[in-house]
Structure formats: C-alpha cells, structure tokens
C-alpha cells in the first residue's frame, strides 16, 4: 500500500494532467495548480475526484483573471485591494 505522501503526489499529478486536458499548457498547469492547491485542499480536502478538483481550480483561476465590468451585477470592484497587495510585495 502506498504512503499518504505518495497518494497525495499521485493525486496532484492527476489534477495537473486534468488541467492540461482543460487547455492549460504543461508549465502553466503546474503554476496554476500550485497557486491554488493549498487553499483548495484546506477548503475541500482531497475528497473531490480529480476532474472536479481541476474544475474548481480552473473556476478560481478564471475568476481571478476576470476584468471588472461595472455593468455586470455579479462583479465586485476589488482594484483598491489588489493595489494594496502589490504595494506590500
């Protein structure tokens, strides 16, 4: 039987492969995965199957990169917060 670390590694590799199927390039899929992995794992654990986990990561990535549209009632302006984060870095 594989160790927990080995199972997590295989799960991560499978999610990265699934992100590649969704259209991300190899290196970009890895970057996107590691950008969201820790928060997603804390929130959802490793309970979702690989495809669902990759879809959640894709949804978060698209939401982060979406431009603010004042005519869209589902958009919330957070530009002032983004600027504050950039200044701290």
PDB file of N, CA and C in Angstrom:
ATOM      1  N   UNK A   1       0.838  -1.179   0.000  1.00  0.00           N
ATOM      2  CA  UNK A   1       0.000   0.000   0.000  1.00  0.00           C
ATOM      3  C   UNK A   1       0.884   1.244   0.000  1.00  0.00           C
ATOM      4  N   UNK A   2       0.498   2.251  -0.749  1.00  0.00           N
ATOM      5  CA  UNK A   2       1.271   3.477  -0.873  1.00  0.00           C
ATOM      6  C   UNK A   2       1.091   4.349   0.359  1.00  0.00           C
ATOM      7  N   UNK A   3       2.105   5.119   0.660  1.00  0.00           N
ATOM      8  CA  UNK A   3       2.028   6.033   1.795  1.00  0.00           C
ATOM      9  C   UNK A   3       1.099   7.197   1.464  1.00  0.00           C
ATOM     10  N   UNK A   4       0.729   7.932   2.482  1.00  0.00           N
ATOM     11  CA  UNK A   4      -0.154   9.085   2.286  1.00  0.00           C
ATOM     12  C   UNK A   4       0.517  10.126   1.387  1.00  0.00           C
ATOM     13  N   UNK A   5       1.806  10.326   1.584  1.00  0.00           N
ATOM     14  CA  UNK A   5       2.534  11.295   0.762  1.00  0.00           C
ATOM     15  C   UNK A   5       2.519  10.879  -0.710  1.00  0.00           C
ATOM     16  N   UNK A   6       2.707   9.617  -0.961  1.00  0.00           N
ATOM     17  CA  UNK A   6       2.696   9.104  -2.335  1.00  0.00           C
ATOM     18  C   UNK A   6       1.302   9.256  -2.951  1.00  0.00           C
ATOM     19  N   UNK A   7       0.266   9.005  -2.169  1.00  0.00           N
ATOM     20  CA  UNK A   7      -1.098   9.163  -2.680  1.00  0.00           C
ATOM     21  C   UNK A   7      -1.385  10.624  -3.010  1.00  0.00           C
ATOM     22  N   UNK A   8      -0.935  11.554  -2.140  1.00  0.00           N
ATOM     23  CA  UNK A   8      -1.128  12.981  -2.415  1.00  0.00           C
ATOM     24  C   UNK A   8      -0.375  13.405  -3.671  1.00  0.00           C
ATOM     25  N   UNK A   9       0.816  12.859  -3.864  1.00  0.00           N
ATOM     26  CA  UNK A   9       1.609  13.193  -5.044  1.00  0.00           C
ATOM     27  C   UNK A   9       0.919  12.700  -6.311  1.00  0.00           C
ATOM     28  N   UNK A  10       0.396  11.499  -6.268  1.00  0.00           N
ATOM     29  CA  UNK A  10      -0.326  10.966  -7.434  1.00  0.00           C
ATOM     30  C   UNK A  10      -1.594  11.758  -7.720  1.00  0.00           C
ATOM     31  N   UNK A  11      -2.288  12.164  -6.672  1.00  0.00           N
ATOM     32  CA  UNK A  11      -3.487  12.977  -6.825  1.00  0.00           C
ATOM     33  C   UNK A  11      -3.121  14.302  -7.485  1.00  0.00           C
ATOM     34  N   UNK A  12      -2.042  14.934  -7.036  1.00  0.00           N
ATOM     35  CA  UNK A  12      -1.601  16.208  -7.593  1.00  0.00           C
ATOM     36  C   UNK A  12      -1.227  16.048  -9.063  1.00  0.00           C
ATOM     37  N   UNK A  13      -0.522  14.989  -9.394  1.00  0.00           N
ATOM     38  CA  UNK A  13      -0.145  14.756 -10.793  1.00  0.00           C
ATOM     39  C   UNK A  13      -1.376  14.546 -11.663  1.00  0.00           C
ATOM     40  N   UNK A  14      -2.356  13.848 -11.142  1.00  0.00           N
ATOM     41  CA  UNK A  14      -3.577  13.608 -11.913  1.00  0.00           C
ATOM     42  C   UNK A  14      -4.355  14.908 -12.119  1.00  0.00           C
ATOM     43  N   UNK A  15      -4.373  15.782 -11.107  1.00  0.00           N
ATOM     44  CA  UNK A  15      -5.063  17.067 -11.250  1.00  0.00           C
ATOM     45  C   UNK A  15      -4.345  17.924 -12.287  1.00  0.00           C
ATOM     46  N   UNK A  16      -3.019  17.924 -12.280  1.00  0.00           N
ATOM     47  CA  UNK A  16      -2.264  18.683 -13.276  1.00  0.00           C
ATOM     48  C   UNK A  16      -2.548  18.156 -14.677  1.00  0.00           C
ATOM     49  N   UNK A  17      -2.612  16.857 -14.838  1.00  0.00           N
ATOM     50  CA  UNK A  17      -2.964  16.272 -16.139  1.00  0.00           C
ATOM     51  C   UNK A  17      -4.368  16.689 -16.567  1.00  0.00           C
ATOM     52  N   UNK A  18      -5.281  16.730 -15.624  1.00  0.00           N
ATOM     53  CA  UNK A  18      -6.651  17.141 -15.932  1.00  0.00           C
ATOM     54  C   UNK A  18      -6.696  18.613 -16.330  1.00  0.00           C
ATOM     55  N   UNK A  19      -5.875  19.456 -15.682  1.00  0.00           N
ATOM     56  CA  UNK A  19      -5.801  20.861 -16.071  1.00  0.00           C
ATOM     57  C   UNK A  19      -5.265  21.001 -17.489  1.00  0.00           C
ATOM     58  N   UNK A  20      -4.337  20.131 -17.851  1.00  0.00           N
ATOM     59  CA  UNK A  20      -3.824  20.154 -19.222  1.00  0.00           C
ATOM     60  C   UNK A  20      -4.919  19.770 -20.214  1.00  0.00           C
ATOM     61  N   UNK A  21      -5.779  18.861 -19.837  1.00  0.00           N
ATOM     62  CA  UNK A  21      -6.906  18.498 -20.701  1.00  0.00           C
ATOM     63  C   UNK A  21      -7.891  19.653 -20.848  1.00  0.00           C
ATOM     64  N   UNK A  22      -7.950  20.505 -19.820  1.00  0.00           N
ATOM     65  CA  UNK A  22      -8.845  21.658 -19.873  1.00  0.00           C
ATOM     66  C   UNK A  22      -8.275  22.792 -20.720  1.00  0.00           C
ATOM     67  N   UNK A  23      -7.022  22.648 -21.172  1.00  0.00           N
ATOM     68  CA  UNK A  23      -6.472  23.640 -22.076  1.00  0.00           C
ATOM     69  C   UNK A  23      -5.247  24.382 -21.587  1.00  0.00           C
ATOM     70  N   UNK A  24      -4.797  24.116 -20.382  1.00  0.00           N
ATOM     71  CA  UNK A  24      -3.600  24.770 -19.878  1.00  0.00           C
ATOM     72  C   UNK A  24      -2.366  24.071 -20.441  1.00  0.00           C
ATOM     73  N   UNK A  25      -1.313  24.841 -20.721  1.00  0.00           N
ATOM     74  CA  UNK A  25      -0.062  24.221 -21.162  1.00  0.00           C
ATOM     75  C   UNK A  25       0.592  23.540 -19.959  1.00  0.00           C
ATOM     76  N   UNK A  26       1.596  22.719 -20.198  1.00  0.00           N
ATOM     77  CA  UNK A  26       2.210  21.928 -19.135  1.00  0.00           C
ATOM     78  C   UNK A  26       2.719  22.759 -17.971  1.00  0.00           C
ATOM     79  N   UNK A  27       3.543  23.755 -18.263  1.00  0.00           N
ATOM     80  CA  UNK A  27       4.122  24.574 -17.196  1.00  0.00           C
ATOM     81  C   UNK A  27       3.073  25.477 -16.562  1.00  0.00           C
ATOM     82  N   UNK A  28       2.172  26.008 -17.372  1.00  0.00           N
ATOM     83  CA  UNK A  28       1.113  26.875 -16.849  1.00  0.00           C
ATOM     84  C   UNK A  28       0.160  26.079 -15.950  1.00  0.00           C
ATOM     85  N   UNK A  29      -0.132  24.844 -16.314  1.00  0.00           N
ATOM     86  CA  UNK A  29      -0.999  23.995 -15.486  1.00  0.00           C
ATOM     87  C   UNK A  29      -0.363  23.759 -14.117  1.00  0.00           C
ATOM     88  N   UNK A  30       0.941  23.539 -14.097  1.00  0.00           N
ATOM     89  CA  UNK A  30       1.642  23.333 -12.831  1.00  0.00           C
ATOM     90  C   UNK A  30       1.608  24.600 -11.985  1.00  0.00           C
ATOM     91  N   UNK A  31       1.840  25.753 -12.604  1.00  0.00           N
ATOM     92  CA  UNK A  31       1.808  27.026 -11.878  1.00  0.00           C
ATOM     93  C   UNK A  31       0.426  27.295 -11.289  1.00  0.00           C
ATOM     94  N   UNK A  32      -0.602  27.079 -12.097  1.00  0.00           N
ATOM     95  CA  UNK A  32      -1.976  27.315 -11.636  1.00  0.00           C
ATOM     96  C   UNK A  32      -2.314  26.358 -10.498  1.00  0.00           C
ATOM     97  N   UNK A  33      -1.904  25.110 -10.624  1.00  0.00           N
ATOM     98  CA  UNK A  33      -2.182  24.121  -9.584  1.00  0.00           C
ATOM     99  C   UNK A  33      -1.567  24.544  -8.261  1.00  0.00           C
ATOM    100  N   UNK A  34      -0.276  24.889  -8.267  1.00  0.00           N
ATOM    101  CA  UNK A  34       0.386  25.234  -7.015  1.00  0.00           C
ATOM    102  C   UNK A  34      -0.074  26.575  -6.459  1.00  0.00           C
ATOM    103  N   UNK A  35      -0.587  27.464  -7.315  1.00  0.00           N
ATOM    104  CA  UNK A  35      -1.117  28.735  -6.847  1.00  0.00           C
ATOM    105  C   UNK A  35      -2.361  28.527  -5.990  1.00  0.00           C
ATOM    106  N   UNK A  36      -3.184  27.534  -6.328  1.00  0.00           N
ATOM    107  CA  UNK A  36      -4.461  27.346  -5.647  1.00  0.00           C
ATOM    108  C   UNK A  36      -4.524  26.096  -4.761  1.00  0.00           C
ATOM    109  N   UNK A  37      -3.535  25.235  -4.842  1.00  0.00           N
ATOM    110  CA  UNK A  37      -3.624  23.922  -4.196  1.00  0.00           C
ATOM    111  C   UNK A  37      -3.824  24.012  -2.688  1.00  0.00           C
ATOM    112  N   UNK A  38      -3.020  24.794  -2.004  1.00  0.00           N
ATOM    113  CA  UNK A  38      -3.079  24.824  -0.533  1.00  0.00           C
ATOM    114  C   UNK A  38      -4.450  25.294  -0.037  1.00  0.00           C
ATOM    115  N   UNK A  39      -4.945  26.384  -0.605  1.00  0.00           N
ATOM    116  CA  UNK A  39      -6.252  26.895  -0.175  1.00  0.00           C
ATOM    117  C   UNK A  39      -7.378  25.932  -0.517  1.00  0.00           C
ATOM    118  N   UNK A  40      -7.300  25.341  -1.695  1.00  0.00           N
ATOM    119  CA  UNK A  40      -8.341  24.400  -2.108  1.00  0.00           C
ATOM    120  C   UNK A  40      -8.321  23.148  -1.229  1.00  0.00           C
ATOM    121  N   UNK A  41      -7.129  22.682  -0.892  1.00  0.00           N
ATOM    122  CA  UNK A  41      -7.029  21.483  -0.063  1.00  0.00           C
ATOM    123  C   UNK A  41      -7.571  21.760   1.333  1.00  0.00           C
ATOM    124  N   UNK A  42      -7.301  22.950   1.852  1.00  0.00           N
ATOM    125  CA  UNK A  42      -7.834  23.312   3.175  1.00  0.00           C
ATOM    126  C   UNK A  42      -9.349  23.403   3.155  1.00  0.00           C
ATOM    127  N   UNK A  43      -9.887  23.920   2.062  1.00  0.00           N
ATOM    128  CA  UNK A  43     -11.333  24.116   1.974  1.00  0.00           C
ATOM    129  C   UNK A  43     -12.068  22.814   1.675  1.00  0.00           C
ATOM    130  N   UNK A  44     -11.616  22.077   0.666  1.00  0.00           N
ATOM    131  CA  UNK A  44     -12.343  20.905   0.198  1.00  0.00           C
ATOM    132  C   UNK A  44     -11.686  19.584   0.574  1.00  0.00           C
ATOM    133  N   UNK A  45     -10.443  19.609   1.022  1.00  0.00           N
ATOM    134  CA  UNK A  45      -9.720  18.369   1.269  1.00  0.00           C
ATOM    135  C   UNK A  45      -9.435  17.687  -0.055  1.00  0.00           C
ATOM    136  N   UNK A  46      -9.144  16.429  -0.006  1.00  0.00           N
ATOM    137  CA  UNK A  46      -8.904  15.680  -1.233  1.00  0.00           C
ATOM    138  C   UNK A  46     -10.113  14.810  -1.559  1.00  0.00           C
ATOM    139  N   UNK A  47     -11.282  15.247  -1.113  1.00  0.00           N
ATOM    140  CA  UNK A  47     -12.496  14.474  -1.333  1.00  0.00           C
ATOM    141  C   UNK A  47     -13.006  14.522  -2.772  1.00  0.00           C
ATOM    142  N   UNK A  48     -12.966  15.708  -3.453  1.00  0.00           N
ATOM    143  CA  UNK A  48     -13.474  15.701  -4.835  1.00  0.00           C
ATOM    144  C   UNK A  48     -12.601  14.834  -5.725  1.00  0.00           C
ATOM    145  N   UNK A  49     -13.237  14.247  -6.724  1.00  0.00           N
ATOM    146  CA  UNK A  49     -12.418  13.473  -7.656  1.00  0.00           C
ATOM    147  C   UNK A  49     -11.534  14.424  -8.447  1.00  0.00           C
ATOM    148  N   UNK A  50     -10.606  13.882  -9.200  1.00  0.00           N
ATOM    149  CA  UNK A  50      -9.582  14.673  -9.881  1.00  0.00           C
ATOM    150  C   UNK A  50     -10.205  15.687 -10.832  1.00  0.00           C
ATOM    151  N   UNK A  51     -11.191  15.275 -11.599  1.00  0.00           N
ATOM    152  CA  UNK A  51     -11.819  16.175 -12.559  1.00  0.00           C
ATOM    153  C   UNK A  51     -12.504  17.344 -11.856  1.00  0.00           C
ATOM    154  N   UNK A  52     -13.240  17.067 -10.785  1.00  0.00           N
ATOM    155  CA  UNK A  52     -13.932  18.129 -10.058  1.00  0.00           C
ATOM    156  C   UNK A  52     -12.952  19.096  -9.408  1.00  0.00           C
ATOM    157  N   UNK A  53     -11.860  18.569  -8.854  1.00  0.00           N
ATOM    158  CA  UNK A  53     -10.843  19.413  -8.231  1.00  0.00           C
ATOM    159  C   UNK A  53     -10.213  20.329  -9.277  1.00  0.00           C
ATOM    160  N   UNK A  54      -9.922  19.794 -10.460  1.00  0.00           N
ATOM    161  CA  UNK A  54      -9.350  20.597 -11.539  1.00  0.00           C
ATOM    162  C   UNK A  54     -10.353  21.656 -12.009  1.00  0.00           C
ATOM    163  N   UNK A  55     -11.619  21.313 -12.060  1.00  0.00           N
ATOM    164  CA  UNK A  55     -12.640  22.288 -12.463  1.00  0.00           C
ATOM    165  C   UNK A  55     -12.736  23.421 -11.444  1.00  0.00           C
ATOM    166  N   UNK A  56     -12.626  23.100 -10.155  1.00  0.00           N
ATOM    167  CA  UNK A  56     -12.646  24.137  -9.125  1.00  0.00           C
ATOM    168  C   UNK A  56     -11.445  25.069  -9.267  1.00  0.00           C
ATOM    169  N   UNK A  57     -10.276  24.496  -9.510  1.00  0.00           N
ATOM    170  CA  UNK A  57      -9.075  25.313  -9.695  1.00  0.00           C
ATOM    171  C   UNK A  57      -9.237  26.202 -10.928  1.00  0.00           C
ATOM    172  N   UNK A  58      -9.770  25.649 -12.006  1.00  0.00           N
ATOM    173  CA  UNK A  58      -9.999  26.421 -13.226  1.00  0.00           C
ATOM    174  C   UNK A  58     -10.977  27.557 -12.967  1.00  0.00           C
ATOM    175  N   UNK A  59     -12.026  27.290 -12.223  1.00  0.00           N
ATOM    176  CA  UNK A  59     -13.012  28.322 -11.904  1.00  0.00           C
ATOM    177  C   UNK A  59     -12.383  29.451 -11.093  1.00  0.00           C
ATOM    178  N   UNK A  60     -11.553  29.103 -10.100  1.00  0.00           N
ATOM    179  CA  UNK A  60     -10.882  30.117  -9.302  1.00  0.00           C
ATOM    180  C   UNK A  60      -9.919  30.943 -10.158  1.00  0.00           C
ATOM    181  N   UNK A  61      -9.179  30.281 -11.042  1.00  0.00           N
ATOM    182  CA  UNK A  61      -8.214  30.982 -11.890  1.00  0.00           C
ATOM    183  C   UNK A  61      -8.925  31.932 -12.836  1.00  0.00           C
ATOM    184  N   UNK A  62     -10.026  31.507 -13.427  1.00  0.00           N
ATOM    185  CA  UNK A  62     -10.781  32.383 -14.326  1.00  0.00           C
ATOM    186  C   UNK A  62     -11.367  33.572 -13.559  1.00  0.00           C
ATOM    187  N   UNK A  63     -11.832  33.338 -12.336  1.00  0.00           N
ATOM    188  CA  UNK A  63     -12.393  34.423 -11.532  1.00  0.00           C
ATOM    189  C   UNK A  63     -11.318  35.439 -11.161  1.00  0.00           C
ATOM    190  N   UNK A  64     -10.118  34.972 -10.892  1.00  0.00           N
ATOM    191  CA  UNK A  64      -9.031  35.883 -10.543  1.00  0.00           C
ATOM    192  C   UNK A  64      -8.614  36.743 -11.733  1.00  0.00           C
ATOM    193  N   UNK A  65      -8.689  36.198 -12.925  1.00  0.00           N
ATOM    194  CA  UNK A  65      -8.219  36.907 -14.113  1.00  0.00           C
ATOM    195  C   UNK A  65      -9.316  37.674 -14.838  1.00  0.00           C
ATOM    196  N   UNK A  66     -10.533  37.585 -14.344  1.00  0.00           N
ATOM    197  CA  UNK A  66     -11.648  38.280 -14.985  1.00  0.00           C
ATOM    198  C   UNK A  66     -11.526  39.781 -14.739  1.00  0.00           C
ATOM    199  N   UNK A  67     -11.756  40.554 -15.762  1.00  0.00           N
ATOM    200  CA  UNK A  67     -11.708  42.007 -15.657  1.00  0.00           C
ATOM    201  C   UNK A  67     -13.004  42.525 -15.047  1.00  0.00           C
ATOM    202  N   UNK A  68     -12.905  43.620 -14.329  1.00  0.00           N
ATOM    203  CA  UNK A  68     -14.064  44.227 -13.693  1.00  0.00           C
ATOM    204  C   UNK A  68     -14.980  44.834 -14.741  1.00  0.00           C
ATOM    205  N   UNK A  69     -16.254  44.514 -14.659  1.00  0.00           N
ATOM    206  CA  UNK A  69     -17.261  45.054 -15.552  1.00  0.00           C
ATOM    207  C   UNK A  69     -18.327  45.723 -14.682  1.00  0.00           C
ATOM    208  N   UNK A  70     -18.406  47.048 -14.680  1.00  0.00           N
ATOM    209  CA  UNK A  70     -19.372  47.725 -13.812  1.00  0.00           C
ATOM    210  C   UNK A  70     -20.823  47.432 -14.178  1.00  0.00           C
ATOM    211  N   UNK A  71     -21.081  46.952 -15.395  1.00  0.00           N
ATOM    212  CA  UNK A  71     -22.452  46.648 -15.810  1.00  0.00           C
ATOM    213  C   UNK A  71     -22.886  45.255 -15.386  1.00  0.00           C
ATOM    214  N   UNK A  72     -21.953  44.435 -14.932  1.00  0.00           N
ATOM    215  CA  UNK A  72     -22.268  43.075 -14.503  1.00  0.00           C
ATOM    216  C   UNK A  72     -22.610  43.090 -13.014  1.00  0.00           C
ATOM    217  N   UNK A  73     -23.834  42.701 -12.636  1.00  0.00           N
ATOM    218  CA  UNK A  73     -24.203  42.745 -11.213  1.00  0.00           C
ATOM    219  C   UNK A  73     -23.433  41.739 -10.359  1.00  0.00           C
ATOM    220  N   UNK A  74     -22.792  40.753 -10.971  1.00  0.00           N
ATOM    221  CA  UNK A  74     -22.023  39.771 -10.217  1.00  0.00           C
ATOM    222  C   UNK A  74     -20.572  40.186 -10.015  1.00  0.00           C
ATOM    223  N   UNK A  75     -20.168  41.321 -10.572  1.00  0.00           N
ATOM    224  CA  UNK A  75     -18.803  41.809 -10.417  1.00  0.00           C
ATOM    225  C   UNK A  75     -18.705  42.721  -9.203  1.00  0.00           C
ATOM    226  N   UNK A  76     -17.634  42.573  -8.472  1.00  0.00           N
ATOM    227  CA  UNK A  76     -17.366  43.414  -7.315  1.00  0.00           C
ATOM    228  C   UNK A  76     -16.000  44.050  -7.542  1.00  0.00           C
ATOM    229  N   UNK A  77     -15.908  45.349  -7.415  1.00  0.00           N
ATOM    230  CA  UNK A  77     -14.647  46.029  -7.639  1.00  0.00           C
ATOM    231  C   UNK A  77     -13.718  45.804  -6.445  1.00  0.00           C
ATOM    232  N   UNK A  78     -12.567  45.232  -6.723  1.00  0.00           N
ATOM    233  CA  UNK A  78     -11.564  44.992  -5.674  1.00  0.00           C
ATOM    234  C   UNK A  78     -10.200  45.529  -6.102  1.00  0.00           C
ATOM    235  N   UNK A  79     -10.202  46.447  -7.048  1.00  0.00           N
ATOM    236  CA  UNK A  79      -8.948  47.005  -7.543  1.00  0.00           C
ATOM    237  C   UNK A  79      -8.144  47.689  -6.459  1.00  0.00           C
ATOM    238  N   UNK A  80      -8.812  48.369  -5.544  1.00  0.00           N
ATOM    239  CA  UNK A  80      -8.101  49.040  -4.463  1.00  0.00           C
ATOM    240  C   UNK A  80      -7.387  48.030  -3.563  1.00  0.00           C
ATOM    241  N   UNK A  81      -7.978  46.858  -3.370  1.00  0.00           N
ATOM    242  CA  UNK A  81      -7.327  45.815  -2.571  1.00  0.00           C
ATOM    243  C   UNK A  81      -6.148  45.216  -3.321  1.00  0.00           C
ATOM    244  N   UNK A  82      -6.302  45.017  -4.612  1.00  0.00           N
ATOM    245  CA  UNK A  82      -5.216  44.468  -5.428  1.00  0.00           C
ATOM    246  C   UNK A  82      -4.016  45.413  -5.410  1.00  0.00           C
ATOM    247  N   UNK A  83      -4.278  46.725  -5.485  1.00  0.00           N
ATOM    248  CA  UNK A  83      -3.186  47.693  -5.449  1.00  0.00           C
ATOM    249  C   UNK A  83      -2.475  47.674  -4.097  1.00  0.00           C
ATOM    250  N   UNK A  84      -3.213  47.507  -3.029  1.00  0.00           N
ATOM    251  CA  UNK A  84      -2.594  47.432  -1.700  1.00  0.00           C
ATOM    252  C   UNK A  84      -1.718  46.193  -1.571  1.00  0.00           C
ATOM    253  N   UNK A  85      -2.160  45.072  -2.143  1.00  0.00           N
ATOM    254  CA  UNK A  85      -1.353  43.855  -2.099  1.00  0.00           C
ATOM    255  C   UNK A  85      -0.080  44.008  -2.912  1.00  0.00           C
ATOM    256  N   UNK A  86      -0.169  44.649  -4.062  1.00  0.00           N
ATOM    257  CA  UNK A  86       1.014  44.843  -4.905  1.00  0.00           C
ATOM    258  C   UNK A  86       2.033  45.721  -4.202  1.00  0.00           C
ATOM    259  N   UNK A  87       1.585  46.751  -3.477  1.00  0.00           N
ATOM    260  CA  UNK A  87       2.499  47.651  -2.779  1.00  0.00           C
ATOM    261  C   UNK A  87       3.247  46.932  -1.673  1.00  0.00           C
ATOM    262  N   UNK A  88       2.597  45.971  -1.004  1.00  0.00           N
ATOM    263  CA  UNK A  88       3.233  45.249   0.090  1.00  0.00           C
ATOM    264  C   UNK A  88       4.326  44.317  -0.407  1.00  0.00           C
ATOM    265  N   UNK A  89       4.167  43.779  -1.607  1.00  0.00           N
ATOM    266  CA  UNK A  89       5.167  42.876  -2.160  1.00  0.00           C
ATOM    267  C   UNK A  89       6.376  43.660  -2.530  1.00  0.00           C
TER     268      UNK A  89
END
